[in-house]
CSV table of C-alpha atoms in Angstrom, one decimal:
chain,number,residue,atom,x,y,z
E,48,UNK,CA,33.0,-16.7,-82.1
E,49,UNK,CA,36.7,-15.5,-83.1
E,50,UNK,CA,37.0,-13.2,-85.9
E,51,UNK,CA,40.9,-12.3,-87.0
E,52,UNK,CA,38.9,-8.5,-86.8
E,53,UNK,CA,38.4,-9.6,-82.7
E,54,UNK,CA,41.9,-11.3,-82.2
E,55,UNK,CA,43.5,-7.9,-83.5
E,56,UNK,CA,41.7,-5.7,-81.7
E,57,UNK,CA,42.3,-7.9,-78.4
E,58,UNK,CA,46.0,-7.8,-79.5
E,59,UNK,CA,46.1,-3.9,-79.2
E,60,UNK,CA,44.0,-4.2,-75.7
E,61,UNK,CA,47.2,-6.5,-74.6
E,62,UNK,CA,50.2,-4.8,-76.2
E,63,UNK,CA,51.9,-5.1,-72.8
E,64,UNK,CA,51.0,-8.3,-71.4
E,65,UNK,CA,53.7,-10.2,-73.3
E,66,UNK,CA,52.2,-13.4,-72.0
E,67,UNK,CA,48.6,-13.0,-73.3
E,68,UNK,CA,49.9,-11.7,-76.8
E,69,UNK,CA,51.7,-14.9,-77.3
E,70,UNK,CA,48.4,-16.7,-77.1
E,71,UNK,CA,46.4,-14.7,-79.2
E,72,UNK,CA,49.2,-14.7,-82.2
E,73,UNK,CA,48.8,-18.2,-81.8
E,74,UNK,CA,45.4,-18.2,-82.6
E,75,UNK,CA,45.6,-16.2,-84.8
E,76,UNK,CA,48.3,-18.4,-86.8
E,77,UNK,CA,46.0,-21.2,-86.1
E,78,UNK,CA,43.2,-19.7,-87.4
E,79,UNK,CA,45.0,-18.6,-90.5
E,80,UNK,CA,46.4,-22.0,-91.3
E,81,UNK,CA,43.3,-23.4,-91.0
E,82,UNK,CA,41.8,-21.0,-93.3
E,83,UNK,CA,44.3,-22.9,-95.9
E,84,UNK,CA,42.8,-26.5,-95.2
E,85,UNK,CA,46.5,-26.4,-93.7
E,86,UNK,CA,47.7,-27.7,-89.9
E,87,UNK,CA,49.1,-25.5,-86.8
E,88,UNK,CA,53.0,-27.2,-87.0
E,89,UNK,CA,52.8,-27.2,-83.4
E,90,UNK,CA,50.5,-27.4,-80.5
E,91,UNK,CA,48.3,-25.3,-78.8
E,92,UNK,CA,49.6,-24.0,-75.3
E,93,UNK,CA,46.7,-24.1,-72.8
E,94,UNK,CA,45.1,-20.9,-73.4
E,95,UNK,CA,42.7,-20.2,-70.7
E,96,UNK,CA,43.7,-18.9,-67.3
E,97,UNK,CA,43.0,-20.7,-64.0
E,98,UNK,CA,41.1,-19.3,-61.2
E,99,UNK,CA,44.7,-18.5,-58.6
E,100,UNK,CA,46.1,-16.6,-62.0
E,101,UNK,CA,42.9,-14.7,-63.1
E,102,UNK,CA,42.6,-13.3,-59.2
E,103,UNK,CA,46.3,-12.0,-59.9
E,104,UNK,CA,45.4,-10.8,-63.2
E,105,UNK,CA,41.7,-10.2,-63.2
E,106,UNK,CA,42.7,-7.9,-66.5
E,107,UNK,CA,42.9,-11.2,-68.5
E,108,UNK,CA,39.8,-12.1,-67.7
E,109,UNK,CA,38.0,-10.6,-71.3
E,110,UNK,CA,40.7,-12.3,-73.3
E,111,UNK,CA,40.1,-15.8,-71.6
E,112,UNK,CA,36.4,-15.2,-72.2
E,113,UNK,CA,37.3,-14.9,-75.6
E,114,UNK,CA,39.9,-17.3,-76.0
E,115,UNK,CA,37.0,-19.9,-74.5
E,116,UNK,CA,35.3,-19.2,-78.0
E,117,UNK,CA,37.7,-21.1,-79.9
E,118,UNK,CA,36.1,-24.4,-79.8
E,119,UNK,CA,33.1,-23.1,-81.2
E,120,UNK,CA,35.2,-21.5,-83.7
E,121,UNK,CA,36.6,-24.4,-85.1
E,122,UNK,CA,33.5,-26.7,-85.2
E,123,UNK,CA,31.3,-24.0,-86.9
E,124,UNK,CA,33.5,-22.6,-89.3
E,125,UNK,CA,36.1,-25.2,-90.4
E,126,UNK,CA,33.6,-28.4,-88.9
E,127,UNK,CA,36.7,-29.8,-86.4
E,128,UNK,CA,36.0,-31.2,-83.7
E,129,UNK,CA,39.8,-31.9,-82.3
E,130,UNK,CA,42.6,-30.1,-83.5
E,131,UNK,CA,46.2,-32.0,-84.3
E,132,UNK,CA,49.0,-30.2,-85.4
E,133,UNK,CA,51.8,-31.6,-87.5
E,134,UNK,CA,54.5,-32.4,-84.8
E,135,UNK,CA,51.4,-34.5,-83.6
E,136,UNK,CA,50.7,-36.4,-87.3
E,137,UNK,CA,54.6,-37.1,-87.7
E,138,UNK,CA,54.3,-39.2,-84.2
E,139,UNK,CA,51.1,-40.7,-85.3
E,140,UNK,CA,53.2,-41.7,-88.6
E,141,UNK,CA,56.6,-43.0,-86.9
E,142,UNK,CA,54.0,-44.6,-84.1
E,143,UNK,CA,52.5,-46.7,-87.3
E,144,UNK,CA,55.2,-47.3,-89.4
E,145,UNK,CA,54.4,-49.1,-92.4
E,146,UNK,CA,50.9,-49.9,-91.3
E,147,UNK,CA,47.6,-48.0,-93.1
E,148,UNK,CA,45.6,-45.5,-91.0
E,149,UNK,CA,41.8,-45.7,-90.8
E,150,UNK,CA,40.3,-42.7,-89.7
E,151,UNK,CA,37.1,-43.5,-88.1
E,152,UNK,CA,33.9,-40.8,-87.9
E,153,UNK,CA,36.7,-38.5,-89.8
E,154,UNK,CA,34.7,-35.7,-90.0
E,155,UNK,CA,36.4,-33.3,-92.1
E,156,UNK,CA,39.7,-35.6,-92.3
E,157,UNK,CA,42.1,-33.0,-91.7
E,158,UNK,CA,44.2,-35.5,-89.8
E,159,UNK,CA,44.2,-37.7,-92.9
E,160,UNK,CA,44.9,-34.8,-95.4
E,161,UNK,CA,48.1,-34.5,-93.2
E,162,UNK,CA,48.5,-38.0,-93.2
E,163,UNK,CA,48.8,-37.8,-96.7
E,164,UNK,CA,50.8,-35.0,-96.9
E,165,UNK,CA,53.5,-37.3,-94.8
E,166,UNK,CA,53.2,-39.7,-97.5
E,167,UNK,CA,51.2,-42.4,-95.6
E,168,UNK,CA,48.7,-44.9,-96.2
E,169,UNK,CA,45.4,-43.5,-94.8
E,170,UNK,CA,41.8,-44.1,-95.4
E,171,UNK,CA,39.3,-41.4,-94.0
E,172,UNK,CA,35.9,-43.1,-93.1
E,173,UNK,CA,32.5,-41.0,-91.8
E,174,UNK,CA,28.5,-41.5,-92.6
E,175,UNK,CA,28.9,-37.4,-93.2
E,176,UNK,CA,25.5,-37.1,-91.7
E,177,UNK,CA,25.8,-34.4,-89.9
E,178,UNK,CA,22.5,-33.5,-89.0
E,179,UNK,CA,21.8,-32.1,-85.9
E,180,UNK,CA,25.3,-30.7,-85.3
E,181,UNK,CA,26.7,-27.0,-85.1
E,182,UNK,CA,28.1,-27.3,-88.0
E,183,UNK,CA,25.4,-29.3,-90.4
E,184,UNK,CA,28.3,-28.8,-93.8
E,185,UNK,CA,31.1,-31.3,-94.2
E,186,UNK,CA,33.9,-29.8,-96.1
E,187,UNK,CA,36.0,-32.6,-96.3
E,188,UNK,CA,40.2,-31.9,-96.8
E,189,UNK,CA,40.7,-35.0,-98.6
E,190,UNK,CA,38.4,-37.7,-99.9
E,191,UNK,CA,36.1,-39.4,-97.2
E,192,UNK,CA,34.6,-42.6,-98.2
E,193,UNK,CA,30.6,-42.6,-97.0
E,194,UNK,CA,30.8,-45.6,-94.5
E,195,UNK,CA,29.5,-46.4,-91.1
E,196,UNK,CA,32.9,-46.7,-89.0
E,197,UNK,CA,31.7,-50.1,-87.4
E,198,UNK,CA,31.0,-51.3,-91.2
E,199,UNK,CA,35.0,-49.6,-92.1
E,200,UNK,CA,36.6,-51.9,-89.2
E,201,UNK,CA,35.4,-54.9,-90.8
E,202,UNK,CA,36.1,-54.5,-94.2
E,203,UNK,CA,39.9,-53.4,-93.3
E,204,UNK,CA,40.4,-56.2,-91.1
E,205,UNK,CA,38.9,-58.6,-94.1
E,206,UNK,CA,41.2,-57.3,-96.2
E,207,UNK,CA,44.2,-57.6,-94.1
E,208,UNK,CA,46.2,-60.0,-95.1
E,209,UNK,CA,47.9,-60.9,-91.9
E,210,UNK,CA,48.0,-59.1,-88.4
E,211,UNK,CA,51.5,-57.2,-89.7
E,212,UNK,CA,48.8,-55.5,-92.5
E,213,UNK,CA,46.4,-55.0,-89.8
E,214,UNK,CA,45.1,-51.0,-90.3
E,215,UNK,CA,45.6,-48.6,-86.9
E,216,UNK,CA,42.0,-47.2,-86.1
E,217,UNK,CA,42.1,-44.2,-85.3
E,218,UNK,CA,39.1,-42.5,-83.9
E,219,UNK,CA,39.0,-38.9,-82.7
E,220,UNK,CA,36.4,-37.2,-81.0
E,221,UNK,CA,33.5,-40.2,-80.9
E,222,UNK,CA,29.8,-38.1,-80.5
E,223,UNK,CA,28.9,-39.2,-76.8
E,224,UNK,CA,25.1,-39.3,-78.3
E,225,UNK,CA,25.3,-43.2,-79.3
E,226,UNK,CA,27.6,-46.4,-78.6
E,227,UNK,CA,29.3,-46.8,-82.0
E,228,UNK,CA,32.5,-46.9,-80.3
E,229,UNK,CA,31.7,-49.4,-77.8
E,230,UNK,CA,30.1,-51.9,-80.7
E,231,UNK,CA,33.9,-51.3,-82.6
E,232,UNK,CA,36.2,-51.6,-79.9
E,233,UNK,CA,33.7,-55.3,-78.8
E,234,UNK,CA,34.1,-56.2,-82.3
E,235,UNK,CA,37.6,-55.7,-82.3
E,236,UNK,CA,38.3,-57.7,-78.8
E,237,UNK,CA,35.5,-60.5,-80.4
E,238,UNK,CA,38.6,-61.3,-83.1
E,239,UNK,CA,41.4,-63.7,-82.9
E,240,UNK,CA,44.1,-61.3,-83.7
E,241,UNK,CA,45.9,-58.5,-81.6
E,242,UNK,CA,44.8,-54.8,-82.9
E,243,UNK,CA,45.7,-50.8,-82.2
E,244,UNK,CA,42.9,-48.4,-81.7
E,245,UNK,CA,43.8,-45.1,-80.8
E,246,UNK,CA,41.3,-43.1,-79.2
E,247,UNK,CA,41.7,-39.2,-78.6
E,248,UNK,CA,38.9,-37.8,-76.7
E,249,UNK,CA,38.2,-36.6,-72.9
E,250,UNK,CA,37.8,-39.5,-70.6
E,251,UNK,CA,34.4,-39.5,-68.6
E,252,UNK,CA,33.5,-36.1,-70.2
E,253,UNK,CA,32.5,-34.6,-73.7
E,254,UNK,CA,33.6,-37.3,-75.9
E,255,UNK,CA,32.5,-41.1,-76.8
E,256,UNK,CA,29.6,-43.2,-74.5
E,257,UNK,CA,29.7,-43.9,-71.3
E,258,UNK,CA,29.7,-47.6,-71.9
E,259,UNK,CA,32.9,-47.4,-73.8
E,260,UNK,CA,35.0,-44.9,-70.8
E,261,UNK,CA,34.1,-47.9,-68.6
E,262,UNK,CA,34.7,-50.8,-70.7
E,263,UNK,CA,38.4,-49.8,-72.2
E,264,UNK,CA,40.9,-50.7,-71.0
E,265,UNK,CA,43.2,-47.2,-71.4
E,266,UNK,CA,46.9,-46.6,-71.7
E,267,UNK,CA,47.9,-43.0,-71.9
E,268,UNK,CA,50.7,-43.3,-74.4
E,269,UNK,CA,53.8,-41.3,-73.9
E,270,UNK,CA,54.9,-40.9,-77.5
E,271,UNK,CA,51.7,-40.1,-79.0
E,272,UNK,CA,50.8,-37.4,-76.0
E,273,UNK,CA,54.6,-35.5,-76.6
E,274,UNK,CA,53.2,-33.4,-79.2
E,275,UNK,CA,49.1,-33.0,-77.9
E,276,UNK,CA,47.5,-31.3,-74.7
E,277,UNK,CA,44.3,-29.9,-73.8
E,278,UNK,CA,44.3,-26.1,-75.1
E,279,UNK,CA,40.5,-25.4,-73.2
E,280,UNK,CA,38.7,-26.8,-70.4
E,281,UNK,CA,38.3,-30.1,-72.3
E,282,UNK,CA,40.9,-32.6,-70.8
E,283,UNK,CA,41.3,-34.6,-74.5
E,284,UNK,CA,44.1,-36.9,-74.9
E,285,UNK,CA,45.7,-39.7,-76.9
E,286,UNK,CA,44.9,-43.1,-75.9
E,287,UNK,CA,45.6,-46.8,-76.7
E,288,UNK,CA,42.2,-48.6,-76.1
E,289,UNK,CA,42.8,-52.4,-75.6
């Protein structure tokens, strides 16, 4: 995994590749913010080389082995699975206007802690069982009420009191180990009101069932992808689900 003690010593190995010491100050900034329980304000560029740039560069290729170790890094030591920035949260905001935010399977709620921070409505929902996971200790940034997502839907949708109260879902990073996110998004559809869900995972690949990827029906939303892009081999991205 990344260690600041690792990151400087690839920084001295790179002194002259100006390119490749803009990523790992990145990193590093990231890593140090998030040692803080506190945001990157912007987001990650894509730091891993492709195959054509390596072959020009085959120099790079320790520091994109090491770069590759940031996902790990961020589940195991701060538990987040996806990583928003704050450009990111103040689209998410504007995107919702006056409506509440429910995080669904929030994890650590970072992206409700910033939620807050903006001064929205948000509500950060997870079962925080994380058994079985590389990183088995929730360490939540704000509070996280214990709650089946499936269960959080229907209570905030009970409690709306007309579709212009209706709660965004927001649901980052569903496990692809169970359907959870199908049996929401059918539940949703099943009621006789319009709704947002915002999904932000990899289509077809390490996030969310298979049953949900080819039930959704998908829009890639301008506004909400301006500020977030892939920053590993994981293709993530911001989606409407409908």
């Amino acid at each position: 995994m990344l260690s600041r003690e690792k990151l400087l010593n690839l920084k001295k190995q790179y002194m002259t590749d100006s390119q490749s010491l803009a990523k790992i100050d990145v990193v590093i900034q990231t890593l140090a913010a998030l040692d803080h329980q506190q945001l990157p304000l912007h987001r990650l560029p894509n730091l891993l080389e492709d195959v054509k740039s390596l072959s020009r560069h085959p120099e790079r290729l320790l520091l994109d082995d090491a770069l590759a170790e940031l996902r790990e890094t961020l589940i195991v030591n701060y538990g987040l699975w996806f990583l928003p920035n704050t450009d990111w949260v103040k689209d998410l905001a504007r995107f919702a206007g006056p409506r509440p935010i429910v995080e669904l399977m929030a994890g650590n709620a970072a992206l409700s802690a910033a939620l807050e921070a903006q001064g929205h409505v948000v509500k950060a929902v997870d079962n925080l069982d994380w058994s079985g996971q590389d990183n088995e200790r929730p360490v939540p940034w704000t509070t996280v009420s214990k709650q089946a997502a499936l269960t959080a839907v229907k209570e905030s949708l009970r409690k709306a009191d007309d579709p212009n109260s209706q709660p965004i879902f927001v649901m980052a990073w569903a496990p692809d180990t169970n359907d959870d996110d199908w049996q929401i998004l059918q539940y949703l559809r099943s009621q006789s009101q319009p709704f947002h869900l915002i999904v932000i995972g990899e289509k077809n690949g390490a996030t969310n069932s298979k049953q949900f990827w080819q039930e959704a029906d998908l829009e890639l939303n301008d506004v909400l992808n301006q500020h977030y892009q892939a920053f590993d081999m994981i293709q993530d991205a911001v989606y409407l689900v409908h």
